[in-house]
Short mmCIF file of C-alpha atoms in Angstrom, two decimals:
data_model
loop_
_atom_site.label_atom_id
_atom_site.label_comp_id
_atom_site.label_asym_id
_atom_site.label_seq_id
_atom_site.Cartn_x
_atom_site.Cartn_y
_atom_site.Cartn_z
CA UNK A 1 -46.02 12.43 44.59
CA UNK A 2 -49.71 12.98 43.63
CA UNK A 3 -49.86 15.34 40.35
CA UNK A 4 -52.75 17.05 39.80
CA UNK A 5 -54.28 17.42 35.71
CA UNK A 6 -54.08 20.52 35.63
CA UNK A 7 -50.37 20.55 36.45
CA UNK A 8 -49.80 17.78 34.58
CA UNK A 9 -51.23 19.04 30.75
CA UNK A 10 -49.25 22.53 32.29
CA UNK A 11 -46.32 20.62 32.94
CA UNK A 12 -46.76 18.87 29.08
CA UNK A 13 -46.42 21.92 27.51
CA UNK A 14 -43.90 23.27 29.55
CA UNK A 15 -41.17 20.22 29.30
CA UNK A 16 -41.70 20.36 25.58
CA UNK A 17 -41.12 24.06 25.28
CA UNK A 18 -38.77 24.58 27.34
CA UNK A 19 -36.82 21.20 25.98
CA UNK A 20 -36.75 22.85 22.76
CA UNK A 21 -35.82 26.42 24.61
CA UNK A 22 -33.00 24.48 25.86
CA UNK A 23 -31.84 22.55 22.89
CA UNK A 24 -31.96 26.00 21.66
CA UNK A 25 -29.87 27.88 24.64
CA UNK A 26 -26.91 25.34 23.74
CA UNK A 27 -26.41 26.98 20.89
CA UNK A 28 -27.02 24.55 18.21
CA UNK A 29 -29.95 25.02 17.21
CA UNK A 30 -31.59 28.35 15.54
CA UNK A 31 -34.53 28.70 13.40
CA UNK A 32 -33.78 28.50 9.72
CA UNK A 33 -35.32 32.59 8.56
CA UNK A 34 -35.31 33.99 5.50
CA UNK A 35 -35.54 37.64 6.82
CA UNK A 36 -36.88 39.49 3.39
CA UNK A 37 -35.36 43.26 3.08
CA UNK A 38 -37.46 46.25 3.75
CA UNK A 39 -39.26 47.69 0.99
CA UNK A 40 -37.44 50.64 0.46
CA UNK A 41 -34.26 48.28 0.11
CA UNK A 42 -36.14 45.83 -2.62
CA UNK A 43 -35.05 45.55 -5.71
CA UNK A 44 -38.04 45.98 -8.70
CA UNK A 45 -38.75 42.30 -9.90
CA UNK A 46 -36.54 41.18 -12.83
CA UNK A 47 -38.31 41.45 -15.83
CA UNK A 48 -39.88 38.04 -16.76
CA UNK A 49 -38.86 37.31 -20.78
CA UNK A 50 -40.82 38.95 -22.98
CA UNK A 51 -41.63 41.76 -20.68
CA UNK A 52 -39.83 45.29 -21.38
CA UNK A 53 -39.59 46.72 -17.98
CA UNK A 54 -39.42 46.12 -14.15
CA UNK A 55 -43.36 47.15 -13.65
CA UNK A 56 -45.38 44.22 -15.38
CA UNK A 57 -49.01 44.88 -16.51
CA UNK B 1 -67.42 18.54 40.96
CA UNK B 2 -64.19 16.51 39.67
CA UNK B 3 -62.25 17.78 37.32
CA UNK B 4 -62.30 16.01 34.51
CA UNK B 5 -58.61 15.62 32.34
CA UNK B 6 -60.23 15.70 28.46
CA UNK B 7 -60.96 19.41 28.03
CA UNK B 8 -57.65 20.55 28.99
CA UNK B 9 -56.43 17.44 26.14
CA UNK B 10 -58.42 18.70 23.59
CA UNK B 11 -57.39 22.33 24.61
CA UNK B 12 -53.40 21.43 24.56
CA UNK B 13 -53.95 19.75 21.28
CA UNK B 14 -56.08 22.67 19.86
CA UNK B 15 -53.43 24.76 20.46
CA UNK B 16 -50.16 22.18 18.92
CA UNK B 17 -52.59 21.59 15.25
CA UNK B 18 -52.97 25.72 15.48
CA UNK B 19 -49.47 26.12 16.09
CA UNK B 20 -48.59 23.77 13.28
CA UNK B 21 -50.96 25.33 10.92
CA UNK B 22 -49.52 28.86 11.41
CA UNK B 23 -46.08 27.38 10.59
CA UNK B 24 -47.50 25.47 7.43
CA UNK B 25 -49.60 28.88 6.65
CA UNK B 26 -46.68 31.19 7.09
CA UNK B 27 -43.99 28.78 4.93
CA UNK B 28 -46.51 28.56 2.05
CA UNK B 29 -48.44 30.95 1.73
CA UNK B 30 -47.12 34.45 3.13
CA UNK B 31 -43.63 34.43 2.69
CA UNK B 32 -44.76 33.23 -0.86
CA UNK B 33 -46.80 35.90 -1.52
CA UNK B 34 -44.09 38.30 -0.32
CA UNK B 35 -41.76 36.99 -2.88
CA UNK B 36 -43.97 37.19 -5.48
CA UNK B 37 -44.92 40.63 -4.45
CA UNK B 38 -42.06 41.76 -3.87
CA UNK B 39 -43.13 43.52 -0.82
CA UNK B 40 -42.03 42.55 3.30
CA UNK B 41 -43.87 40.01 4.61
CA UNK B 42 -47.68 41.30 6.01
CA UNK B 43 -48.32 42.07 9.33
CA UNK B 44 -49.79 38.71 9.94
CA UNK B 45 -46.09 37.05 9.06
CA UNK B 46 -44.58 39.39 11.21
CA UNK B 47 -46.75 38.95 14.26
CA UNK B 48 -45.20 35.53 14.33
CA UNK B 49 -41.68 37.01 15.54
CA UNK B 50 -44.02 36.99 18.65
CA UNK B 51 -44.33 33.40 19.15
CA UNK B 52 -40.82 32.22 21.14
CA UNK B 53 -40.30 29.71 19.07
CA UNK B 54 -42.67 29.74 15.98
CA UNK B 55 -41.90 31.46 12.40
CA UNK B 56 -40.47 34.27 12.50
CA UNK B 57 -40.86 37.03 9.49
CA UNK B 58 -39.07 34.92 6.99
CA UNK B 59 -39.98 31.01 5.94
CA UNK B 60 -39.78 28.27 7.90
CA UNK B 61 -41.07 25.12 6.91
CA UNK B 62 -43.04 22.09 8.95
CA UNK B 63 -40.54 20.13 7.87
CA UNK B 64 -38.19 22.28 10.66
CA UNK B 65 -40.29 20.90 13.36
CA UNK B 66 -40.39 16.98 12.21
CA UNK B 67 -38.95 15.07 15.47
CA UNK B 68 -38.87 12.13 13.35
CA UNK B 69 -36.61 13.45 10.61
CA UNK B 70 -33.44 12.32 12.36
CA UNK B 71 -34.70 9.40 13.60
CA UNK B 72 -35.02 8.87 9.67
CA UNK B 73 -31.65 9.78 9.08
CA UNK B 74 -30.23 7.18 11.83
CA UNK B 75 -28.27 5.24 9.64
CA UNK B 76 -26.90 8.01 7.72
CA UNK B 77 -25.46 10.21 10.81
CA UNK B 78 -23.88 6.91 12.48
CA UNK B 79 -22.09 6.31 9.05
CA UNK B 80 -21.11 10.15 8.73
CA UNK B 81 -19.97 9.62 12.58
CA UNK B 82 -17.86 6.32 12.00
CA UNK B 83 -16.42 8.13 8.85
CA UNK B 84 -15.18 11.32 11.25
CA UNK B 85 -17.70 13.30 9.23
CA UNK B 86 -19.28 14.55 12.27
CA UNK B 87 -22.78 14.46 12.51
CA UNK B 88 -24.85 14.72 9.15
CA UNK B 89 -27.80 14.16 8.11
CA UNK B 90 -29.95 13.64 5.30
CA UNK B 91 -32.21 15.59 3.33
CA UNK B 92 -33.75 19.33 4.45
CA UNK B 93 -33.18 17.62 8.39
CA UNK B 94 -31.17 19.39 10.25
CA UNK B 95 -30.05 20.22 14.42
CA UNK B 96 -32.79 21.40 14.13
CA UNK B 97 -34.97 18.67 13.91
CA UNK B 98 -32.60 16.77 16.38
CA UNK B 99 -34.19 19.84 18.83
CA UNK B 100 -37.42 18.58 18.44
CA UNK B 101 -36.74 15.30 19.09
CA UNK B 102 -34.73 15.83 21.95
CA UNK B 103 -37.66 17.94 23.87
CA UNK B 104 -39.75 14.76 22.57
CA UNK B 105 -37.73 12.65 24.26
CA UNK B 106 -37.06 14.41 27.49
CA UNK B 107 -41.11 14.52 27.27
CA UNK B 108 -41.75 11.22 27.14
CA UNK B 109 -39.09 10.18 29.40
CA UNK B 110 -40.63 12.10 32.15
CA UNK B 111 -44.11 11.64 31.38
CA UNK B 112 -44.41 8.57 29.13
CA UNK B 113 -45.55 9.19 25.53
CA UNK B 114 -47.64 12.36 26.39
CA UNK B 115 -46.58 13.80 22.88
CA UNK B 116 -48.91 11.40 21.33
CA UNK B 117 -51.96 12.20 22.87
CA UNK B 118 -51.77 15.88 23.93
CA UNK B 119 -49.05 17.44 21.69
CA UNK B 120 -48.73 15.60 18.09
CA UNK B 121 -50.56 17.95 15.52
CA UNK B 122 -51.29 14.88 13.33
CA UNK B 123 -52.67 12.45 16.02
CA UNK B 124 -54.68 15.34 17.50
CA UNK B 125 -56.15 15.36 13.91
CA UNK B 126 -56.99 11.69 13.29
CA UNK B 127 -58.46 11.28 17.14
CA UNK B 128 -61.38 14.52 15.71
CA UNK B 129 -62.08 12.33 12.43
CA UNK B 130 -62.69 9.25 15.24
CA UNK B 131 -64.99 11.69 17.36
CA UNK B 132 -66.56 12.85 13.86
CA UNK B 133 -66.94 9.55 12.64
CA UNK B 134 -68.84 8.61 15.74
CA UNK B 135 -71.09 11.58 15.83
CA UNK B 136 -71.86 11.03 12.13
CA UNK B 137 -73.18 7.30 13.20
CA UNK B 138 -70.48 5.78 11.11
CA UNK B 139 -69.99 2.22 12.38
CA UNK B 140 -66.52 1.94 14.07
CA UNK B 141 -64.75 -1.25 13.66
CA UNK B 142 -63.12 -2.05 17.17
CA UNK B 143 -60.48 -5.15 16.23
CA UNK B 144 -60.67 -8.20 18.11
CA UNK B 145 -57.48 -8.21 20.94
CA UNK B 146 -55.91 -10.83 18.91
CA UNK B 147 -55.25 -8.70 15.55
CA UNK B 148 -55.12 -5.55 17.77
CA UNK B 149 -51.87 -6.73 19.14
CA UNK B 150 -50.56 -8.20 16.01
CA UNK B 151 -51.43 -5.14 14.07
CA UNK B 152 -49.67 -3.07 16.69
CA UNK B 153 -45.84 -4.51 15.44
CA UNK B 154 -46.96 -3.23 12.06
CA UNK B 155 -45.43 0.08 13.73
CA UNK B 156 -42.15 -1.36 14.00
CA UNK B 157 -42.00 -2.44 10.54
CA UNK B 158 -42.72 0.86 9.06
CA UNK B 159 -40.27 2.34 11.53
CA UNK B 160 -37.40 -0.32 10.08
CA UNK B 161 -38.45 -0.27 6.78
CA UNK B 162 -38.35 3.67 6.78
CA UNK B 163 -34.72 3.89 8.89
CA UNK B 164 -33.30 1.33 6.47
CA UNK B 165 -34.45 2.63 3.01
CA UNK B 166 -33.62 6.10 3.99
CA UNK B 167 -30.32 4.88 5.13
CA UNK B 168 -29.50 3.35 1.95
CA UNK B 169 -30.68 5.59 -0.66
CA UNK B 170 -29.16 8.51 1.37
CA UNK B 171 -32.28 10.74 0.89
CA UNK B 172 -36.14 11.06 2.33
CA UNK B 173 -37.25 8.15 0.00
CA UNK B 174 -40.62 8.90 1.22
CA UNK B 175 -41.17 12.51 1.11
CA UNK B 176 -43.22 11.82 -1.52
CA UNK B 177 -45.87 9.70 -0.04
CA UNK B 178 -45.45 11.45 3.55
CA UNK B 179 -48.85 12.18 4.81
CA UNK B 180 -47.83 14.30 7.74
CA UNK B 181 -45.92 16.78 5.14
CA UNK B 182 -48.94 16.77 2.99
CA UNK B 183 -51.30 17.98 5.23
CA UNK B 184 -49.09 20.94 6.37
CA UNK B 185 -47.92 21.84 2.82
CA UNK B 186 -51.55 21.79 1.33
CA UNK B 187 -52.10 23.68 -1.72
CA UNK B 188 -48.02 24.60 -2.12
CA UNK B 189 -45.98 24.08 -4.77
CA UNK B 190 -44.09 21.47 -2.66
CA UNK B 191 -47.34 19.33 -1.98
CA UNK B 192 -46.40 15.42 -2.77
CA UNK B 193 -49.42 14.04 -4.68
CA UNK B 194 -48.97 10.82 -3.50
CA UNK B 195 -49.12 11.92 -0.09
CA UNK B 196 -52.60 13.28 -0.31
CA UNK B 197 -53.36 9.94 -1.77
CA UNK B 198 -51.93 8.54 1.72
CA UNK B 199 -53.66 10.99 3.59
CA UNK B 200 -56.97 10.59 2.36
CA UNK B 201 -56.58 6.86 2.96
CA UNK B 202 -55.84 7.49 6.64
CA UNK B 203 -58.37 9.94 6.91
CA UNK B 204 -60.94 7.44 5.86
CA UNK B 205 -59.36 4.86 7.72
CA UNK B 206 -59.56 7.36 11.06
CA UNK B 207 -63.61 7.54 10.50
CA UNK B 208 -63.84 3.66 11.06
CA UNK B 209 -60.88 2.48 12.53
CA UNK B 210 -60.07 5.01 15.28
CA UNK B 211 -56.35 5.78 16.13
CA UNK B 212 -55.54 3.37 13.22
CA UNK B 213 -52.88 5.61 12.12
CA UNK B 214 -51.03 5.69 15.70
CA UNK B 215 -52.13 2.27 16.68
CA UNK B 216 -50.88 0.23 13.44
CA UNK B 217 -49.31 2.80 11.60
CA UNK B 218 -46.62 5.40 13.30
CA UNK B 219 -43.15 4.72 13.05
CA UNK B 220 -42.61 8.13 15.76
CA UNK B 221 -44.59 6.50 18.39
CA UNK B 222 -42.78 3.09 18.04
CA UNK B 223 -39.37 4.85 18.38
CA UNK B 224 -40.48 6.20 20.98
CA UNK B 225 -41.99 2.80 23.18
CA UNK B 226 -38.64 1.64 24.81
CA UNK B 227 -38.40 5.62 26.35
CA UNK B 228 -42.07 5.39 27.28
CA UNK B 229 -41.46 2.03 29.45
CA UNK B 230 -38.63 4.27 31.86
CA UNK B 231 -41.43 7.35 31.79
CA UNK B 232 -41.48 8.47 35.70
CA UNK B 233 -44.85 10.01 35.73
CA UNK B 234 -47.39 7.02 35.72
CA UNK B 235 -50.86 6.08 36.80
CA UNK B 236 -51.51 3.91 40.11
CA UNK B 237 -54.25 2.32 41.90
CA UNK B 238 -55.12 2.82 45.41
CA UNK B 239 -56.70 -0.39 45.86
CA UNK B 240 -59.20 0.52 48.75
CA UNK B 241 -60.78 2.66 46.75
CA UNK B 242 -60.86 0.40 43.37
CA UNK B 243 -64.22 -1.41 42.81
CA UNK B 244 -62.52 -3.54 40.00
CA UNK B 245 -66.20 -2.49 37.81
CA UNK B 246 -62.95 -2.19 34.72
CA UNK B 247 -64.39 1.05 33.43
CA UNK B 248 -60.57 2.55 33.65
CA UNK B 249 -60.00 -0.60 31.36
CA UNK B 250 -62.60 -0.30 28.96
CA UNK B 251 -61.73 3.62 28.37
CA UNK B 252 -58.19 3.02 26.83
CA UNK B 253 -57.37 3.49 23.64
CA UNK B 254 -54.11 1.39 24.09
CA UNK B 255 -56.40 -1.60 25.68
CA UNK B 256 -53.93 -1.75 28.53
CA UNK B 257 -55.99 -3.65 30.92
CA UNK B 258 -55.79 -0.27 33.94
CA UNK B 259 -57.65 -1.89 36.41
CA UNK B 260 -55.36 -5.32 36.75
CA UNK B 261 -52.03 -3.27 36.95
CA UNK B 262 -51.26 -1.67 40.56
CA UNK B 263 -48.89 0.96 38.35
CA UNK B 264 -49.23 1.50 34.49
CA UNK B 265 -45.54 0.90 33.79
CA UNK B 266 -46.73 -0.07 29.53
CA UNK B 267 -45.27 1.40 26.89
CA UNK B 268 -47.91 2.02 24.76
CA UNK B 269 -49.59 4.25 27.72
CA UNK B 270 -50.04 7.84 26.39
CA UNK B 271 -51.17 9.15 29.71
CA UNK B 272 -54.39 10.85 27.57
CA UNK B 273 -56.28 10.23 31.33
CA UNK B 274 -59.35 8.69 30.03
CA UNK B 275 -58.84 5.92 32.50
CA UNK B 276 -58.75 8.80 35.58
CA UNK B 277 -61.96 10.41 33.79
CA UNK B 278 -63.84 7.10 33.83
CA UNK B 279 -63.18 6.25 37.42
CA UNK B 280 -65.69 7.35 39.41
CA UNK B 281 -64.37 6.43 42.61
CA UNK B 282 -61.27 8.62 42.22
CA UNK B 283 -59.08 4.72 42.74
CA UNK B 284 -56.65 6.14 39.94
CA UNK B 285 -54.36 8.77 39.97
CA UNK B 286 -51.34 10.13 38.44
CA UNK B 287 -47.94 9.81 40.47
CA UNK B 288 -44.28 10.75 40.19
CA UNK B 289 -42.78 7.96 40.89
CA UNK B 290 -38.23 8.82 40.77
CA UNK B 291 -37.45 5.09 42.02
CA UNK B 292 -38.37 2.39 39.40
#
């Protein structure tokens, strides 16, 4: 079967993706996130030595 | 007019270095900043949540994305395996990695190694120093056929000498000198000296040699040549058409010699499509081919 280029470079990105997607879908695979808190839920930075409080200069 | 195959390349690979530069941007510089800041991650990081598979508000690393981290880590997952570990693996490489690899290699065994020329971030890179070096009149070296194919099973070396040290030491022995991790950890704190010193060598090399790097050099793309050879998506000749003036032959990178094959069954065929932009006479096209 004749494939056209443009089909083919779509069809490139789409096996790739979607072979991830589907790596994905089987459940072994998630993205390693380090979701930070919201703000309001942050802790003020530990003081760093020498410094007397939690809002450095 | 004909459609010609190399903007929608160079479009595709625009697209995989952007990609991996958001990744590298977002693991070292934003989510870094929102540490230090103590403050969520800017609107920028979080935008990423967008992508369906990129970073999402949080760090991720290039490393995530490496298909050739468990390749790497062969030795060390068959041992785990043989010991009723389960599968392990070595270093920050993880399932992963073994994700990327497998959509590599479901990739490449439909379409040959198409990762190499339209998706890899770092060969997309190397093949606009080539294009740079030629528009800046450096002279290009072009190795006789001889050394070309000698030079070639350098590739397998690295990829054996890189399996089998990381096997035995039982860690990325050279994280340190990786230039692939340098470029997309650039001004971090995890930034291996010595693999700027390898990357600036390759760069160089890139300007004068073209496609040194994935001609002589990459272990992936050597992994990756027995898969290539079963790839179902191929270019043929229709003969009437074919004027045998070996312009298809004289526009691959890979030197595969287009116009004597009737189907381009080589491994080292990338399917980049320079061959079907240099024909003229339309005598090349690309087929899906299920029986062998």
């Amino acid at each position: 079967m004749r494939i056209d280029r443009r089909w083919f470079a779509l069809l490139v990105v789409a096996v790739f993706v979607l072979g991830m997607w589907g790596f994905r879908a089987l459940g072994v695979w998630r993205p390693r996130t380090r979701r930070l808190p919201p703000a309001e839920r942050l802790a003020p930075a530990p003081a760093a030595p020498g410094e007397s409080g939690a809002f450095p200069m | 007019m004909r459609s010609r195959a190399w903007p929608l390349r160079v479009a595709v690979q625009t697209a995989s270095v952007a990609w991996a530069a958001w990744i590298a941007l977002n693991a070292a510089y934003l989510v870094a900043w929102a540490d230090q800041t103590r403050t969520p991650p800017p609107a920028l990081s979080a935008l990423a949540g967008l992508f369906p598979f990129g970073p999402e508000a949080g760090s991720l690393s290039i490393e995530d994305y490496c298909p050739f981290g468990p390749l790497e880590g062969v030795v060390r997952a068959a041992q785990g395996l043989a010991a009723g570990r389960g599968l392990s693996f070595v270093g920050p490489v993880t399932l992963r990695n073994l994700g990327v690899l497998f959509a590599v290699a479901a990739l490449v065994l439909l379409t040959k190694k198409t990762f190499c020329s339209w998706l890899c971030p770092f060969g997309a890179l190397f093949e606009a120093l080539g294009w740079i070096g030629r528009r800046l009149g450096v002279r290009q070296a072009r190795l006789p056929g001889r050394w070309d194919r000698r030079l070639r099973r350098l590739r397998y070396a690295v990829l054996a000498v890189l399996v089998g040290l990381t096997g035995w030491a039982g860690y990325l022995v050279f994280k340190e000198v990786d230039p692939f991790f340098a470029l997309y950890t650039v001004g971090s704190a995890a930034a291996p000296v010595g693999g700027y010193v390898v990357l600036a060598v390759l760069a160089a090399g890139a300007l004068v040699v073209p496609g040194a790097w994935c001609h002589y050099l990459c272990p992936l793309g050597a992994a990756l040549d027995p898969i290539s050879r079963l790839g179902r998506i191929r270019i043929t000749r229709a003969d009437p058409a074919c004027t045998r003036c070996d312009r298809c032959s004289r526009a691959c990178p890979q030197r595969i010699p287009v116009a004597r094959r009737q189907r381009v069954t080589d491994a080292l065929c990338t399917n980049c499509l320079r061959c079907l932009d240099a024909c003229d006479r339309g005598a090349l096209e690309l087929r899906l081919e299920v029986r062998p």
